[in-house]
mmCIF file of C-alpha atoms in Angstrom:
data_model
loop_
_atom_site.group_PDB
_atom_site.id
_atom_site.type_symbol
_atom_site.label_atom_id
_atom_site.label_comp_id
_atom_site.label_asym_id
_atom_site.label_seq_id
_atom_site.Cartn_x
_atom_site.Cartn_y
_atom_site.Cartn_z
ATOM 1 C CA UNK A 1 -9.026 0.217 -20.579
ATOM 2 C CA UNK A 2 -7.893 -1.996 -17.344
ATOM 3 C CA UNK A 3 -7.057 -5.547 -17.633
ATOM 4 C CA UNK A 4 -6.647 -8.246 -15.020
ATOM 5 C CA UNK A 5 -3.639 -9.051 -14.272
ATOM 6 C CA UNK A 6 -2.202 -12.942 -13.504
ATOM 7 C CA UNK A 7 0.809 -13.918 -12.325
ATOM 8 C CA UNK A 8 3.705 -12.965 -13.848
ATOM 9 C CA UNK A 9 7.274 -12.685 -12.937
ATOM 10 C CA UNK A 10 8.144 -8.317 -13.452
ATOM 11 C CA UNK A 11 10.337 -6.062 -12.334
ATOM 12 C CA UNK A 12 9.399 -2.656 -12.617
ATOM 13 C CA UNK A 13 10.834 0.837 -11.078
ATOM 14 C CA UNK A 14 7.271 1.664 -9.130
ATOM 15 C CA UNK A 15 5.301 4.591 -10.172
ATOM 16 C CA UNK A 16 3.204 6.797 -7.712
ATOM 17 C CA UNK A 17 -0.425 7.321 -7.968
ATOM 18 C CA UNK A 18 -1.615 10.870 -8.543
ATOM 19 C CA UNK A 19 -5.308 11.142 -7.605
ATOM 20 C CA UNK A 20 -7.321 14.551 -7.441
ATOM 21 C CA UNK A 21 -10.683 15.263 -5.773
ATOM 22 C CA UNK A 22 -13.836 13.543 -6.786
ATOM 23 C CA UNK A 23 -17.178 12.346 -5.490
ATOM 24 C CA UNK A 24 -18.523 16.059 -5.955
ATOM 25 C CA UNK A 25 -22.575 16.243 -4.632
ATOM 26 C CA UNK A 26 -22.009 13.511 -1.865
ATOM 27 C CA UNK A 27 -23.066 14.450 1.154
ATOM 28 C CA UNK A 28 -19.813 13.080 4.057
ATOM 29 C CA UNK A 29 -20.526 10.759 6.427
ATOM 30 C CA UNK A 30 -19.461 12.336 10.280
ATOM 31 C CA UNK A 31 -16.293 10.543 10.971
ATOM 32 C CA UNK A 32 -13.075 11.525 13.769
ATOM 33 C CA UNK A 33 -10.176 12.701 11.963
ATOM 34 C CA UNK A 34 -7.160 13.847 13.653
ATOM 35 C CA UNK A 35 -5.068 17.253 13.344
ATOM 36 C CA UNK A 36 -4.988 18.988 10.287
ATOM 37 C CA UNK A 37 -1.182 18.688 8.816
ATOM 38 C CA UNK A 38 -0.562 17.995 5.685
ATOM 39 C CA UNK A 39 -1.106 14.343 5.214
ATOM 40 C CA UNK A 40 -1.153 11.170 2.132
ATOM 41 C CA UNK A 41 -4.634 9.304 2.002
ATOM 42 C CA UNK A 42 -4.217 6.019 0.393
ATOM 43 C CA UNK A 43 -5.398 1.966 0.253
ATOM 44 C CA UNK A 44 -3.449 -0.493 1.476
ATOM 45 C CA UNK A 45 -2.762 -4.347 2.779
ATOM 46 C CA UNK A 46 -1.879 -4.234 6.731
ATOM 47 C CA UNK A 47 -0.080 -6.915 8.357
ATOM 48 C CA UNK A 48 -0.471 -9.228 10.878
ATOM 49 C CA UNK A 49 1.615 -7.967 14.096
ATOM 50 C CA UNK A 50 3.708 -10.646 14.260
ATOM 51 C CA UNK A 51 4.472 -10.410 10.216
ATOM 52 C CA UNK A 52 5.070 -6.623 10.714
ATOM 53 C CA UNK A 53 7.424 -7.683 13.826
ATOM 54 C CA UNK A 54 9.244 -9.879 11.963
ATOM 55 C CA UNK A 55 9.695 -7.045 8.709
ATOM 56 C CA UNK A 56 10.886 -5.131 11.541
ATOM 57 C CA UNK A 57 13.219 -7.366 12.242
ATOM 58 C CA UNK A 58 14.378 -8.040 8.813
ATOM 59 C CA UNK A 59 14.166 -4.512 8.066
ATOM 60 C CA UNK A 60 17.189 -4.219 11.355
ATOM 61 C CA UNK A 61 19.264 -7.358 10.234
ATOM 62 C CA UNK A 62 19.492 -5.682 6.802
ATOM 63 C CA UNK A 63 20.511 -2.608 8.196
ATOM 64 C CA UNK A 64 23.149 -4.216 10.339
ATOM 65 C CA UNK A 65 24.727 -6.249 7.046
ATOM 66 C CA UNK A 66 25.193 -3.648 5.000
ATOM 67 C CA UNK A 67 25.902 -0.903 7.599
ATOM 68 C CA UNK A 68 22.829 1.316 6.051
ATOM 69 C CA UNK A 69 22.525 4.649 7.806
ATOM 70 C CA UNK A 70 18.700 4.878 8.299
ATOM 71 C CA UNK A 71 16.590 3.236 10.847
ATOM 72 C CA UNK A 72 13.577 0.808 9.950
ATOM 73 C CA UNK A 73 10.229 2.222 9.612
ATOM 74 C CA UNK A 74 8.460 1.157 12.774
ATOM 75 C CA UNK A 75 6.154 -2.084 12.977
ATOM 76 C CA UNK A 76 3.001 0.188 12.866
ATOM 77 C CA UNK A 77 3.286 1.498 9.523
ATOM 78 C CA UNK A 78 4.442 -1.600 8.118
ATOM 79 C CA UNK A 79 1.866 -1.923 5.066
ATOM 80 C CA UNK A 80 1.804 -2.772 1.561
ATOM 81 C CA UNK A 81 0.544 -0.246 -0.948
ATOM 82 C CA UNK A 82 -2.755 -0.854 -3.365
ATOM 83 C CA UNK A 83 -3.440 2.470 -4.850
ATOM 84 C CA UNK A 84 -2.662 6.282 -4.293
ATOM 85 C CA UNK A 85 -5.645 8.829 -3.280
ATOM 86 C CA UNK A 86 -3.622 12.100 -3.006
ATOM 87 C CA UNK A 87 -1.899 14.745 -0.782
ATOM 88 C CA UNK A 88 -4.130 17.100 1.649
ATOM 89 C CA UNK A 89 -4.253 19.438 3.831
ATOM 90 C CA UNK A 90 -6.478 17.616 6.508
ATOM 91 C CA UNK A 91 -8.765 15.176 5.959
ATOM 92 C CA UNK A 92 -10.612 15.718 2.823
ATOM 93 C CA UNK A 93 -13.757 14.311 3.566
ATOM 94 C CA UNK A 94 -16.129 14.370 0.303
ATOM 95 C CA UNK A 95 -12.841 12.779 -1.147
ATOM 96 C CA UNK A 96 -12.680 10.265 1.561
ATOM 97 C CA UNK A 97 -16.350 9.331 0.997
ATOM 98 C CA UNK A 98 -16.451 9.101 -2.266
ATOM 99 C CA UNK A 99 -13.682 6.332 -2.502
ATOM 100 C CA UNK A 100 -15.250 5.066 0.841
ATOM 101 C CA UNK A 101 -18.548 4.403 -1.261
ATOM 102 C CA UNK A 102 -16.820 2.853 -4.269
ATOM 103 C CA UNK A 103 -14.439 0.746 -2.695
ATOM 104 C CA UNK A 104 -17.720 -0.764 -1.192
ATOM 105 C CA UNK A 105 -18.499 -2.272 -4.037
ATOM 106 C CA UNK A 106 -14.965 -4.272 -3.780
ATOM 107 C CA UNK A 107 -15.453 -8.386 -4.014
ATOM 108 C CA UNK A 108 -12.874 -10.387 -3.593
ATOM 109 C CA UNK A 109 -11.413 -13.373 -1.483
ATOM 110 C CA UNK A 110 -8.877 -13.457 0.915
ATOM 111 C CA UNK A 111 -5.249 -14.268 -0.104
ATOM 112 C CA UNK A 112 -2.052 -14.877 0.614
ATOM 113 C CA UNK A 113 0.815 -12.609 0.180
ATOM 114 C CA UNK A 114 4.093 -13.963 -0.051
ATOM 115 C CA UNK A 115 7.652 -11.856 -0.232
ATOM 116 C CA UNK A 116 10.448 -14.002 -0.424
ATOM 117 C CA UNK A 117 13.128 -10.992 -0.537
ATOM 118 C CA UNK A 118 14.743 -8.080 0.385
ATOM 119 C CA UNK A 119 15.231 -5.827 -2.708
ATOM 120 C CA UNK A 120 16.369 -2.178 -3.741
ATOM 121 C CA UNK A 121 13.510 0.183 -5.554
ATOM 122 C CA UNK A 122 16.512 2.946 -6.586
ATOM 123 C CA UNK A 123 13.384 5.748 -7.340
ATOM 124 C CA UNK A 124 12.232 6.111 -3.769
ATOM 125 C CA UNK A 125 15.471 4.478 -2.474
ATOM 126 C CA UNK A 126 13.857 2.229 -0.471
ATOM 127 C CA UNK A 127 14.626 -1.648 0.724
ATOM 128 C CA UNK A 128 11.697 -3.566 0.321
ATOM 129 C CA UNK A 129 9.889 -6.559 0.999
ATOM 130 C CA UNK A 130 8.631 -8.208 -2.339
ATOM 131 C CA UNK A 131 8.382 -11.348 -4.806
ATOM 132 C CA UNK A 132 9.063 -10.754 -8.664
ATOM 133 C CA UNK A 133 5.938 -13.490 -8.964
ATOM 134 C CA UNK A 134 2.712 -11.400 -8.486
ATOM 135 C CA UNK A 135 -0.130 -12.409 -7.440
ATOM 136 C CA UNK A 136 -2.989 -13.093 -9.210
ATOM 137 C CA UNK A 137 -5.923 -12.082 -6.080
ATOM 138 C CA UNK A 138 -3.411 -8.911 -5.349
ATOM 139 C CA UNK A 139 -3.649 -7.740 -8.986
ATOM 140 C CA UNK A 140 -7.475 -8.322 -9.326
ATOM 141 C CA UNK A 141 -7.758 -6.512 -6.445
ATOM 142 C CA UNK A 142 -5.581 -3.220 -7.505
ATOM 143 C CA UNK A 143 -7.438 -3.930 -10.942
ATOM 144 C CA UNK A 144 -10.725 -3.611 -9.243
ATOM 145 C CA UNK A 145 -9.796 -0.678 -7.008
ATOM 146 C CA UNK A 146 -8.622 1.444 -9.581
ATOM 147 C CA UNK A 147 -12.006 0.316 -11.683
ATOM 148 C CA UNK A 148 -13.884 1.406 -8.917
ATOM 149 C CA UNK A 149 -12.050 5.229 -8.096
ATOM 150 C CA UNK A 150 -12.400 5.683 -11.885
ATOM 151 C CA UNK A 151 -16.378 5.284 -11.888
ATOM 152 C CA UNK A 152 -17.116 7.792 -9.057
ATOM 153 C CA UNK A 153 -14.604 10.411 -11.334
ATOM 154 C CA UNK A 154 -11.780 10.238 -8.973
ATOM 155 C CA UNK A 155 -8.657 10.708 -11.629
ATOM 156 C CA UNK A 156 -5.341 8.887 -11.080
ATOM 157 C CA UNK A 157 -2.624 7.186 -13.123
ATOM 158 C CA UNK A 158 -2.813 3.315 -13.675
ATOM 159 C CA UNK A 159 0.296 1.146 -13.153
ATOM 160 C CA UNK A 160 -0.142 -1.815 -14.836
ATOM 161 C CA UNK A 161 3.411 -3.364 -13.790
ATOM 162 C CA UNK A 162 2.580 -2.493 -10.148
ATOM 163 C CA UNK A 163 4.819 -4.253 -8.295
ATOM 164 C CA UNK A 164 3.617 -5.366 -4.361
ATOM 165 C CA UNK A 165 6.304 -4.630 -1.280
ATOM 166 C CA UNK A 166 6.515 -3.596 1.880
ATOM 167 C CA UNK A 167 8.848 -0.884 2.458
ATOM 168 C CA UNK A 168 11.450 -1.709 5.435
ATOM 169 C CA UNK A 169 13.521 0.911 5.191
ATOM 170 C CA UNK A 170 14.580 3.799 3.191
ATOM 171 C CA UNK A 171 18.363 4.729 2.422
ATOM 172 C CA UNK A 172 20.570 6.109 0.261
ATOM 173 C CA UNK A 173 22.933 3.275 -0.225
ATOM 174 C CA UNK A 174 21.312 0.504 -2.697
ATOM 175 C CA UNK A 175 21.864 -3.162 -1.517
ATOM 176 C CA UNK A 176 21.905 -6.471 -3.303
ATOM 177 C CA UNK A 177 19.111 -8.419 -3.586
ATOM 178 C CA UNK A 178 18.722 -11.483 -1.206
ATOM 179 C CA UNK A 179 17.006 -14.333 -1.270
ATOM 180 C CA UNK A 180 14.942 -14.789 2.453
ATOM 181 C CA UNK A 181 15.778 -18.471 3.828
ATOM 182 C CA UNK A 182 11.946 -18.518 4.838
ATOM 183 C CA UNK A 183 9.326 -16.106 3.359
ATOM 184 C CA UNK A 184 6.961 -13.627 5.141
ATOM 185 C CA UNK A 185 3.306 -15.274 4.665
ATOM 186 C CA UNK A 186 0.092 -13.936 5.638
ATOM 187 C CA UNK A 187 -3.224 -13.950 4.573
ATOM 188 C CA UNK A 188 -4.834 -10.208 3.152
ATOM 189 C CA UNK A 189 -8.333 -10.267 5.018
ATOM 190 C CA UNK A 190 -9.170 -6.926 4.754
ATOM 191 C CA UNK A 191 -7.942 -3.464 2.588
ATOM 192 C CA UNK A 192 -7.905 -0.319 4.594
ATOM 193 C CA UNK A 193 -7.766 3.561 3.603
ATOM 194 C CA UNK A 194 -4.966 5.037 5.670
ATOM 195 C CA UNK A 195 -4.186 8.622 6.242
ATOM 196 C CA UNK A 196 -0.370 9.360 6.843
ATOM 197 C CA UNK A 197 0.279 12.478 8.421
ATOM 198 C CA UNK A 198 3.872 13.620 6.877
ATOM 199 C CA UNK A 199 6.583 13.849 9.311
ATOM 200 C CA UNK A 200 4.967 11.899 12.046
ATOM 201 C CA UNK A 201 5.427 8.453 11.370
ATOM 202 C CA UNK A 202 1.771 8.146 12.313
ATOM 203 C CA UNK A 203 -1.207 6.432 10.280
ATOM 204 C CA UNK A 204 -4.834 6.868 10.873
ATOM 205 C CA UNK A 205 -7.540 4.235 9.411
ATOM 206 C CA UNK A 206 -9.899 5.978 7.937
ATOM 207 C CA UNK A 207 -12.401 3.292 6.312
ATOM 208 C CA UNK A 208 -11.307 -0.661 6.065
ATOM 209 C CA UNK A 209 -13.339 -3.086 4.068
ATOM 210 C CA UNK A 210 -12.981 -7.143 4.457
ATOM 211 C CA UNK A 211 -12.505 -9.368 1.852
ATOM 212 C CA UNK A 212 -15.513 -11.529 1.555
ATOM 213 C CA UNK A 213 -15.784 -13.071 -2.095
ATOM 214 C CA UNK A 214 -19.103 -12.491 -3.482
#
């Protein structure tokens, strides 16, 4: 069973979601999609620009400090991860409708997320954006989400120490942690289901819903 989860101080490697195909009888809505490579569907928070231009920026000062090899992941694709859908070939669209319908049902507020430093995740070797204090709104939300994708019979694995971040950069060579001297705040108004086309640095917004309490 799925519990809520409040805030609590963690620090946990991060697990990926594996989702198959669900929402079998439902009829697709017509929708644009865009080529047909091989591509990751999933829900996530998007930034502000100017938050995303200032990871950006952190993202390049780290970078610079520790002489890291890779460049940041552009300002675009700057996003913070709720839940996995899976890997396609194209745009899967009785897939995409079915979590389009459930995550419909979604009610929650709008809420701030806060990341008050750079850290290491050594699985994906990536240097992230995060806070070891989660957020109580941002884990009722993943709580819900997950509720939801498991009702309309769309499989996946649950991560109850999910851990929010915002990838900067990814790189071989694991940094120390550092403390930001002033967080990145925004405030999560809306979740979006993004399809990123592998190899491209490109994302597509495929459905978005806003955060509206009840």
């Amino acid at each position: 069973m799925l519990e809520t989860a409040g805030n609590d101080v963690v620090r946990a490697d991060q697990q990926s979601f594996a989702f198959g195909n669900g929402g079998a009888g439902m009829r697709p809505r017509n929708r644009r999609v865009g080529d047909f490579g091989a591509s990751n569907l999933f829900l996530a928070l998007m930034p502000e620009r100017d938050v995303a231009m200032r990871a950006v920026d952190i993202g390049r000062d780290t970078v610079r400090r520790h002489d890291l090899s890779s460049v940041p992941r552009p300002q675009d694709i700057m996003h913070v991860s709720l839940n996995g859908v899976g890997r396609y070939n194209g745009v899967p669209e009785e897939t995409v409708f079915a979590v389009s319908a459930a995550m419909s049902t979604i009610r929650a507020m709008p809420f701030e997320v806060t990341f008050d430093r750079v850290s290491y995740f050594s699985g994906p070797n990536a240097v992230v954006l995060t806070n070891p204090v989660r957020s109580e709104e941002m884990m009722d939300l993943h709580v819900q989400i997950a509720k939801e994708m498991w009702a309309v019979g769309l499989t996946f694995t649950y991560n109850p120490r999910f851990l929010p971040h915002m990838t900067l950069v990814y790189d071989d060579k694991p940094i120390p942690e550092q403390l930001l001297a002033e967080p990145v705040i925004w405030t999560a108004r809306e979740f979006v289901l993004v399809r990123s086309i592998i190899g491209k640095s490109r994302y597509e917004f495929l459905d978005r819903w806003p955060l509206l309490g009840e």
